[in-house]
Short mmCIF file of C-alpha atoms in Angstrom, two decimals:
data_model
loop_
_atom_site.label_atom_id
_atom_site.label_comp_id
_atom_site.label_asym_id
_atom_site.label_seq_id
_atom_site.Cartn_x
_atom_site.Cartn_y
_atom_site.Cartn_z
CA MET A 1 0.00 0.00 0.00
CA ALA A 2 1.36 3.38 -1.04
CA PRO A 3 2.15 5.82 1.78
CA SER A 4 -0.44 8.55 2.39
CA PRO A 5 0.17 12.30 2.23
CA VAL A 6 1.02 14.04 5.50
CA CYS A 7 -1.05 17.16 6.19
CA SER A 8 -1.07 19.92 8.79
CA ILE A 9 -3.06 23.13 9.19
CA SER A 10 -1.67 25.95 11.31
CA PHE A 11 -2.96 29.43 12.14
CA ASP A 12 -0.91 32.62 12.11
CA ASP A 13 0.33 33.63 15.60
CA ASN A 14 -2.38 31.48 17.14
CA SER A 15 -1.20 28.14 18.52
CA TYR A 16 -4.56 27.30 20.15
CA GLY A 17 -6.72 28.26 17.17
CA VAL A 18 -9.04 30.64 19.05
CA PHE A 19 -10.74 33.47 17.14
CA PHE A 20 -13.41 36.04 17.85
CA ALA A 21 -16.34 36.28 15.46
CA GLY A 22 -15.52 39.00 12.92
CA GLN A 23 -11.78 38.32 13.10
CA ARG A 24 -9.63 37.26 10.14
CA LEU A 25 -8.74 33.58 10.06
CA SER A 26 -5.39 33.13 8.35
CA GLY A 27 -2.82 30.40 8.26
CA MET A 28 -1.04 27.77 6.25
CA VAL A 29 -1.72 24.32 4.84
CA ASP A 30 1.44 22.20 4.77
CA ILE A 31 1.34 18.99 2.73
CA VAL A 32 4.13 16.46 2.23
CA LEU A 33 3.57 14.02 -0.63
CA PRO A 34 5.69 10.82 -0.55
CA ASN A 35 5.09 10.33 -4.27
CA VAL A 36 3.27 11.88 -7.23
CA LYS A 37 -0.43 12.39 -6.50
CA THR A 38 -3.06 12.69 -9.26
CA VAL A 39 -5.98 14.90 -8.29
CA LYS A 40 -8.83 16.86 -9.80
CA GLY A 41 -8.26 19.60 -7.25
CA LEU A 42 -7.06 20.47 -3.78
CA ILE A 43 -9.52 22.41 -1.61
CA LEU A 44 -9.61 23.92 1.86
CA LYS A 45 -13.14 23.87 3.27
CA VAL A 46 -13.95 25.97 6.34
CA THR A 47 -17.33 25.23 7.90
CA GLY A 48 -19.32 26.00 11.02
CA ILE A 49 -22.40 24.04 12.01
CA GLY A 50 -24.62 23.46 15.00
CA CYS A 51 -26.10 19.99 15.56
CA VAL A 52 -28.26 18.45 18.27
CA ARG A 53 -29.39 14.84 18.47
CA TRP A 54 -30.86 12.58 21.15
CA ALA A 55 -33.25 9.68 21.55
CA GLU A 56 -36.28 9.36 23.81
CA TYR A 57 -37.80 6.01 24.65
CA HIS A 58 -41.53 5.70 25.24
CA GLY A 59 -43.45 3.13 27.24
CA ASN A 60 -45.05 1.57 24.16
CA GLY A 61 -41.63 0.42 22.93
CA THR A 62 -41.09 3.18 20.38
CA THR A 63 -38.02 5.34 20.09
CA VAL A 64 -38.16 8.94 18.87
CA MET A 65 -35.00 10.56 17.51
CA PHE A 66 -34.88 14.34 17.96
CA SER A 67 -32.49 16.44 15.92
CA ALA A 68 -31.74 19.86 14.50
CA ARG A 69 -29.02 21.50 12.45
CA GLU A 70 -27.95 25.08 11.79
CA ASP A 71 -25.31 26.16 9.27
CA TYR A 72 -23.23 29.19 10.26
CA LEU A 73 -20.26 29.18 7.91
CA THR A 74 -19.43 27.62 4.54
CA HIS A 75 -16.31 28.76 2.74
CA SER A 76 -14.07 27.01 0.22
CA VAL A 77 -10.58 27.98 -0.95
CA GLU A 78 -9.25 26.28 -4.08
CA LEU A 79 -5.60 25.64 -3.34
CA VAL A 80 -4.98 23.78 -6.60
CA ARG A 81 -7.33 23.63 -9.59
CA SER A 82 -6.75 23.00 -13.28
CA GLU A 83 -8.00 25.66 -15.66
CA THR A 84 -9.31 22.82 -17.79
CA GLU A 85 -11.05 19.56 -16.91
CA ASP A 86 -7.76 17.72 -17.02
CA GLN A 87 -6.34 16.02 -13.97
CA ILE A 88 -3.33 17.47 -12.18
CA GLU A 89 -0.22 15.65 -11.06
CA LEU A 90 1.18 17.02 -7.82
CA PRO A 91 4.91 16.23 -7.56
CA ALA A 92 6.34 14.48 -4.52
CA GLY A 93 7.69 16.75 -1.80
CA GLN A 94 6.41 19.62 0.29
CA HIS A 95 3.53 21.85 -0.80
CA VAL A 96 2.68 24.97 1.21
CA HIS A 97 -0.50 27.00 0.67
CA ARG A 98 -1.58 30.11 2.55
CA PHE A 99 -5.19 31.11 3.23
CA SER A 100 -7.04 34.07 4.71
CA ILE A 101 -10.76 34.24 5.53
CA LEU A 102 -12.80 36.94 7.27
CA LEU A 103 -15.11 35.27 9.79
CA PRO A 104 -18.67 36.67 9.97
CA SER A 105 -19.37 38.71 13.10
CA THR A 106 -22.58 36.77 13.74
CA LEU A 107 -20.96 33.37 14.38
CA PRO A 108 -22.09 31.78 17.69
CA THR A 109 -19.49 30.58 20.19
CA SER A 110 -18.04 27.09 19.88
CA PHE A 111 -19.44 24.49 22.25
CA GLU A 112 -19.22 20.72 22.73
CA GLY A 113 -22.03 19.14 24.77
CA ASP A 114 -23.67 15.86 25.66
CA TYR A 115 -26.32 16.03 22.93
CA GLY A 116 -24.89 18.44 20.41
CA TYR A 117 -22.24 20.92 19.44
CA ILE A 118 -21.45 24.18 17.70
CA ARG A 119 -18.27 23.35 15.82
CA TYR A 120 -15.95 25.05 13.34
CA THR A 121 -13.55 23.02 11.22
CA ALA A 122 -10.94 23.45 8.50
CA ARG A 123 -10.67 20.50 6.11
CA VAL A 124 -8.14 19.78 3.37
CA VAL A 125 -9.72 17.73 0.57
CA PHE A 126 -7.83 15.87 -2.15
CA GLU A 127 -10.40 15.45 -4.93
CA ARG A 128 -9.38 12.25 -6.70
CA PRO A 129 -10.65 10.85 -10.01
CA TRP A 130 -12.54 7.56 -9.69
CA LYS A 131 -11.68 7.23 -6.00
CA PHE A 132 -12.90 8.44 -2.62
CA ASP A 133 -11.58 11.85 -1.68
CA LEU A 134 -8.78 12.05 0.87
CA THR A 135 -9.42 14.49 3.71
CA TYR A 136 -7.63 15.88 6.76
CA LYS A 137 -9.51 17.97 9.32
CA ILE A 138 -8.95 20.04 12.45
CA ALA A 139 -11.32 22.13 14.57
CA PHE A 140 -10.84 25.65 15.88
CA THR A 141 -12.64 27.80 18.45
CA VAL A 142 -14.82 30.82 17.68
CA VAL A 143 -15.90 33.13 20.52
CA ASN A 144 -18.74 35.59 19.95
CA GLN A 145 -18.12 38.56 22.21
CA LEU A 146 -20.74 39.48 24.78
CA ASN A 147 -20.21 42.99 26.15
CA LEU A 148 -21.77 42.99 29.61
CA ASN A 149 -22.03 46.78 29.49
CA SER A 150 -24.49 46.55 26.57
CA VAL A 151 -26.94 44.11 28.20
CA SER A 152 -30.37 45.40 29.22
CA PRO A 153 -31.51 45.58 31.97
CA PRO A 154 -28.11 46.63 33.42
CA LEU A 155 -26.04 43.94 35.12
CA ASN A 156 -24.09 46.26 37.46
CA VAL A 157 -27.00 46.43 39.90
CA ALA A 158 -27.11 44.47 43.15
CA VAL A 159 -29.78 41.80 43.42
CA VAL A 160 -31.54 40.35 46.47
CA GLN A 161 -33.68 37.23 46.27
CA GLU A 162 -35.73 35.74 49.10
CA HIS A 163 -37.26 32.32 49.61
CA ILE A 164 -39.75 31.52 52.40
CA LYS A 165 -40.50 27.89 53.21
CA ARG A 166 -43.05 26.56 55.70
CA PHE A 167 -43.06 22.89 56.65
CA HIS A 168 -46.35 21.01 57.02
CA CYS A 169 -47.24 18.38 59.57
CA GLY A 170 -50.84 17.30 59.09
CA PHE A 171 -52.99 20.42 59.24
CA CYS A 172 -50.30 22.43 61.01
CA ARG A 173 -47.76 24.72 59.40
CA SER A 174 -44.41 25.56 60.94
CA ALA A 175 -42.90 28.96 61.39
CA PRO A 176 -41.00 29.99 58.25
CA LEU A 177 -37.51 29.19 57.07
CA ILE A 178 -36.25 32.36 55.36
CA ILE A 179 -33.30 32.31 52.94
CA ILE A 180 -32.01 35.61 51.54
CA VAL A 181 -29.36 35.58 48.80
CA LYS A 182 -27.49 38.73 47.73
CA LEU A 183 -25.17 39.35 44.78
CA PRO A 184 -23.44 42.74 44.27
CA MET A 185 -23.97 42.44 40.48
CA THR A 186 -25.07 39.81 37.97
CA GLY A 187 -22.59 40.16 35.09
CA PHE A 188 -19.18 38.49 35.15
CA VAL A 189 -16.36 37.28 32.90
CA PRO A 190 -14.18 34.19 33.45
CA GLY A 191 -11.51 35.07 36.00
CA GLN A 192 -13.80 37.13 38.23
CA PHE A 193 -15.37 35.96 41.47
CA ILE A 194 -19.07 35.99 42.31
CA LEU A 195 -19.52 37.14 45.88
CA VAL A 196 -22.52 35.28 47.32
CA THR A 197 -23.96 36.48 50.64
CA VAL A 198 -26.56 34.27 52.29
CA ASP A 199 -28.65 35.05 55.40
CA VAL A 200 -30.69 32.20 56.88
CA THR A 201 -33.35 32.69 59.55
CA ASN A 202 -34.73 29.33 60.60
CA GLN A 203 -37.82 29.90 62.74
CA SER A 204 -39.06 26.35 62.15
CA ASN A 205 -38.52 23.29 64.32
CA LYS A 206 -36.51 21.54 61.58
CA SER A 207 -32.74 21.73 61.50
CA ILE A 208 -30.72 22.28 58.33
CA ASN A 209 -27.87 19.81 57.90
CA GLU A 210 -25.86 21.95 55.49
CA MET A 211 -26.05 24.84 53.07
CA LYS A 212 -24.76 24.41 49.51
CA LEU A 213 -23.66 27.34 47.35
CA LYS A 214 -23.04 26.61 43.66
CA LEU A 215 -22.36 28.22 40.33
CA ARG A 216 -24.25 26.13 37.79
CA ARG A 217 -24.66 25.97 34.04
CA GLN A 218 -27.77 24.95 32.13
CA VAL A 219 -27.42 23.86 28.51
CA GLN A 220 -30.69 23.53 26.62
CA PHE A 221 -30.68 21.52 23.40
CA ARG A 222 -33.62 22.34 21.10
CA SER A 223 -34.75 20.05 18.30
CA LYS A 224 -36.65 20.90 15.12
CA TYR A 225 -37.41 17.36 13.90
CA PRO A 226 -39.71 15.49 14.07
CA TYR A 227 -41.05 18.38 16.13
CA GLU A 228 -39.78 20.99 18.57
CA GLN A 229 -38.54 19.50 21.82
CA LYS A 230 -36.15 20.60 24.58
CA LYS A 231 -33.59 18.70 26.59
CA SER A 232 -31.63 20.34 29.41
CA VAL A 233 -28.33 19.32 30.98
CA TYR A 234 -27.07 20.86 34.23
CA CYS A 235 -23.55 20.87 35.62
CA THR A 236 -21.82 22.45 38.60
CA LEU A 237 -18.89 24.75 37.86
CA ALA A 238 -17.98 25.80 41.42
CA LYS A 239 -19.31 24.67 44.78
CA TYR A 240 -19.09 25.24 48.53
CA GLN A 241 -20.62 23.13 51.27
CA CYS A 242 -21.24 25.11 54.46
CA SER A 243 -22.35 24.26 57.97
CA GLY A 244 -26.04 23.89 58.75
CA VAL A 245 -28.50 25.90 60.86
CA ASP A 246 -30.15 24.66 64.03
CA ALA A 247 -33.92 24.75 64.50
CA ARG A 248 -34.99 28.25 65.58
CA GLY A 249 -31.51 29.48 64.75
CA ALA A 250 -29.86 31.81 62.26
CA ALA A 251 -26.64 31.93 60.30
CA GLY A 252 -24.87 33.95 57.63
CA TYR A 253 -22.48 32.89 54.88
CA GLU A 254 -20.22 34.68 52.43
CA ARG A 255 -18.37 32.83 49.72
CA ARG A 256 -16.69 33.71 46.43
CA LEU A 257 -17.24 31.44 43.44
CA LEU A 258 -14.60 31.67 40.73
CA VAL A 259 -16.03 31.95 37.23
CA PRO A 260 -14.08 29.36 35.19
CA PRO A 261 -13.39 29.51 31.43
CA GLU A 262 -16.83 28.99 29.89
CA PRO A 263 -18.70 30.14 26.77
CA PRO A 264 -20.72 33.35 27.05
CA SER A 265 -24.42 33.19 27.86
CA ARG A 266 -26.52 32.74 24.70
CA ASN A 267 -30.19 32.11 23.99
CA ASP A 268 -30.69 32.39 20.21
CA THR A 269 -29.39 29.10 18.77
CA ILE A 270 -30.41 25.44 18.97
CA ILE A 271 -27.96 25.18 21.89
CA ARG A 272 -28.71 27.73 24.60
CA ILE A 273 -26.45 28.37 27.57
CA GLU A 274 -27.47 29.99 30.85
CA TYR A 275 -25.81 30.34 34.26
CA PHE A 276 -27.14 30.80 37.77
CA VAL A 277 -26.09 30.84 41.40
CA GLU A 278 -27.93 28.20 43.41
CA VAL A 279 -28.25 28.15 47.21
CA THR A 280 -29.79 25.01 48.73
CA ALA A 281 -30.74 24.21 52.32
CA LYS A 282 -30.41 20.46 52.91
CA VAL A 283 -33.21 19.49 55.29
CA PRO A 284 -33.20 15.84 56.46
CA GLY A 285 -36.22 13.80 55.47
CA MET A 286 -37.20 16.06 52.57
CA SER A 287 -37.05 14.84 48.97
CA SER A 288 -36.98 18.42 47.69
CA SER A 289 -34.85 20.92 49.58
CA PRO A 290 -35.57 24.67 49.74
CA CYS A 291 -33.59 26.35 46.96
CA VAL A 292 -32.89 29.85 45.66
CA ARG A 293 -31.64 30.43 42.10
CA VAL A 294 -30.23 33.76 40.94
CA PRO A 295 -29.53 34.07 37.18
CA VAL A 296 -26.15 35.52 36.21
CA THR A 297 -24.72 36.44 32.81
CA ILE A 298 -21.26 35.33 31.69
CA GLY A 299 -19.69 37.53 29.03
CA THR A 300 -16.36 38.42 27.44
CA VAL A 301 -16.18 42.18 28.13
CA PRO A 302 -16.34 42.97 31.88
CA LEU A 303 -18.53 45.56 33.52
CA MET A 304 -16.74 48.89 33.72
CA LYS A 305 -18.97 51.13 35.84
CA LEU A 306 -18.67 49.46 39.24
CA ASN A 307 -18.62 50.97 42.69
CA LYS A 308 -15.82 50.14 45.15
CA ILE A 309 -17.87 47.41 46.84
CA GLN A 310 -18.54 45.68 43.53
CA GLN A 311 -14.90 46.01 42.47
CA ARG A 312 -13.58 44.43 45.66
CA ALA A 313 -16.28 41.76 45.75
CA SER A 314 -15.19 40.04 42.56
CA VAL A 315 -11.46 39.68 43.26
CA ILE A 316 -9.39 37.95 45.93
CA GLU A 317 -5.85 39.13 46.60
CA ALA A 318 -4.25 35.69 46.20
CA HIS A 319 -5.93 35.34 42.81
CA LEU A 320 -4.70 38.63 41.43
CA THR A 321 -2.27 38.55 38.54
CA THR A 322 -0.50 41.69 37.35
CA ALA A 323 1.27 42.35 34.10
CA SER A 324 4.62 42.18 35.87
CA THR A 325 4.09 38.72 37.38
CA ILE A 326 2.36 36.71 34.67
CA ASP A 327 4.48 34.51 32.43
CA ARG A 328 4.61 36.19 29.02
CA SER A 329 4.81 32.83 27.25
CA ALA A 330 1.29 32.02 28.47
CA ILE A 331 -0.30 35.06 26.83
CA GLN A 332 -1.98 34.26 23.54
CA GLY A 333 -2.07 37.03 20.96
CA SER A 334 -4.72 35.80 18.56
CA VAL A 335 -7.11 38.70 19.16
CA GLN A 336 -5.45 42.01 18.42
CA SER A 337 -8.44 44.01 19.65
CA LEU A 338 -8.55 42.25 23.01
CA ASN A 339 -6.46 44.42 25.32
CA ILE A 340 -7.24 42.64 28.58
CA LEU A 341 -4.58 40.29 29.87
CA HIS A 342 -5.88 36.79 29.25
CA THR A 343 -5.15 33.18 28.46
CA PHE A 344 -7.26 30.67 26.54
CA GLU A 345 -8.28 27.67 28.60
CA LYS A 346 -10.52 24.63 28.29
CA SER A 347 -13.82 24.38 30.14
CA VAL A 348 -13.54 22.78 33.58
CA VAL A 349 -16.31 20.33 32.66
CA GLY A 350 -15.30 19.66 29.07
CA ALA A 351 -13.23 16.90 27.49
CA GLU A 352 -11.56 16.44 24.13
CA VAL A 353 -13.89 15.01 21.49
CA ASP A 354 -13.42 13.10 18.26
CA ILE A 355 -14.44 15.33 15.36
CA GLN A 356 -14.60 12.46 12.86
CA ASP A 357 -17.74 12.72 10.70
CA GLU A 358 -20.04 9.71 10.48
CA ASP A 359 -20.76 10.30 6.80
CA VAL A 360 -17.44 11.72 5.54
CA PRO A 361 -14.39 9.59 6.40
CA THR A 362 -11.25 11.60 7.14
CA LEU A 363 -8.78 9.13 5.70
CA LEU A 364 -5.78 11.31 6.50
CA GLY A 365 -6.77 11.79 10.13
CA THR A 366 -8.14 14.35 12.56
CA GLU A 367 -7.00 15.98 15.78
CA PRO A 368 -8.89 15.62 19.11
CA PHE A 369 -10.55 18.90 20.03
CA ALA A 370 -11.81 20.85 23.02
CA PRO A 371 -12.82 24.50 22.66
CA ARG A 372 -10.98 27.12 24.67
CA TYR A 373 -12.37 30.32 26.16
CA PRO A 374 -10.76 33.55 27.43
CA MET A 375 -9.71 33.59 31.10
CA TYR A 376 -9.05 37.15 32.25
CA ARG A 377 -6.67 38.71 34.78
CA PHE A 378 -7.47 41.70 36.97
CA ASN A 379 -5.52 44.04 39.23
CA THR A 380 -6.38 44.90 42.84
CA ASP A 381 -9.13 47.30 41.79
CA ASN A 382 -10.83 44.65 39.63
CA LYS A 383 -9.74 46.57 36.56
CA PRO A 384 -8.53 44.71 33.46
CA VAL A 385 -4.75 44.46 33.19
CA ALA A 386 -3.57 45.84 29.85
CA GLN A 387 -2.51 43.23 27.32
CA VAL A 388 1.17 43.27 26.42
CA LYS A 389 2.34 43.16 22.83
CA PRO A 390 1.35 39.71 21.52
CA ALA A 391 4.07 37.20 20.90
CA ARG A 392 3.83 33.98 18.94
CA THR A 393 4.07 31.02 21.27
CA ASP A 394 3.15 27.40 21.64
CA ALA A 395 3.26 27.41 25.42
CA SER A 396 0.57 25.82 27.50
CA PRO A 397 -1.89 28.18 29.25
CA MET A 398 -1.36 29.14 32.84
CA LYS A 399 -3.62 27.72 35.48
CA SER A 400 -5.52 30.28 37.51
CA SER A 401 -5.11 30.20 41.28
CA SER A 402 -7.41 31.17 44.10
CA SER A 403 -7.27 31.59 47.83
CA ASP A 404 -10.59 29.76 47.99
CA LYS A 405 -9.25 26.22 47.62
CA LYS A 406 -12.50 24.44 46.91
CA PRO A 407 -12.24 22.48 43.65
CA THR A 408 -14.81 22.87 40.93
CA GLU A 409 -17.16 19.95 40.43
CA THR A 410 -19.02 18.58 37.45
CA ASP A 411 -22.13 17.32 39.14
CA GLY A 412 -24.76 18.51 41.52
#
């Protein structure tokens, strides 16, 4: 069997392949042919699609498959093409082709989930006469910016949410359990902390074993065929377990939840992403515990008009990183317009996926993929640290640190 071509796709000054919607995607296709290759053409195909798919089983023994698809980007670059219908013989050796594409500003953010994905790929296709095409494919990340300062109603306003629970015993009702949750604001970017203040007044005769404070993500997959249906998946991004409250007692809690690298909130595609802070009182003997949920918005441009309390609430001194202390090799320079010090990191609940298509074999291989999202750095006043002049690098991203040493968790 003749040896296969060796392909690689690289992006200019962008080792992780992370781009903002509206940015120029440029790079190089490098092909090494071990011998002469006869082709009809050589094409680079850049695509972006959203897909959801899941099965539901009904009691009568039937299975319903739900699915949907959205196309966001379709672009082809002819690297080699004969001016006639004749075939072309590519000589053995190295072949280098450059490409440059302007990404639409409307592209949704990349995401890989349990029942679907929003995925962008670059594929080299050897069109061969009388044979299956040879293909090589990689994926890259697109991030659609969400400016928290442009969201309405404003997110730089403190929010207070109250939950009152009365326990029943026969015809009698207990005195109330009152849970009050306060957030200084509701808009954050990865790298900031969410200060959660909880006041519990337990006037009932039931004790609370523990209080749980979580930052959670809800991903809603929405089908179009055979009809519209929704399927939600929840995961925990950060979590604290706190002491309980005695019957007829009271307690207060204050914790900071680090916002990890995650895609921005979005609600206009077949995959919708929302975030919320959840505070739960674990009461023994109850199947459903009293719970307070406060929606928060995760974006890519931080809130600018904050008071001193809000500024201090979303940073912790041990977490702070200044331009003089961060390792320059960890700074990725793929987004020239992004002047906030940042790295690109994988989601804390994500894993690398196989991007092999079921219907189009990639006979020359693929690369495992996990999208990366911006993780920002702030100074002691919760102000963005200015980005240094970008430098091309292949270094691994830095890991963020925190004085709150609770690990993030992937389940409830």
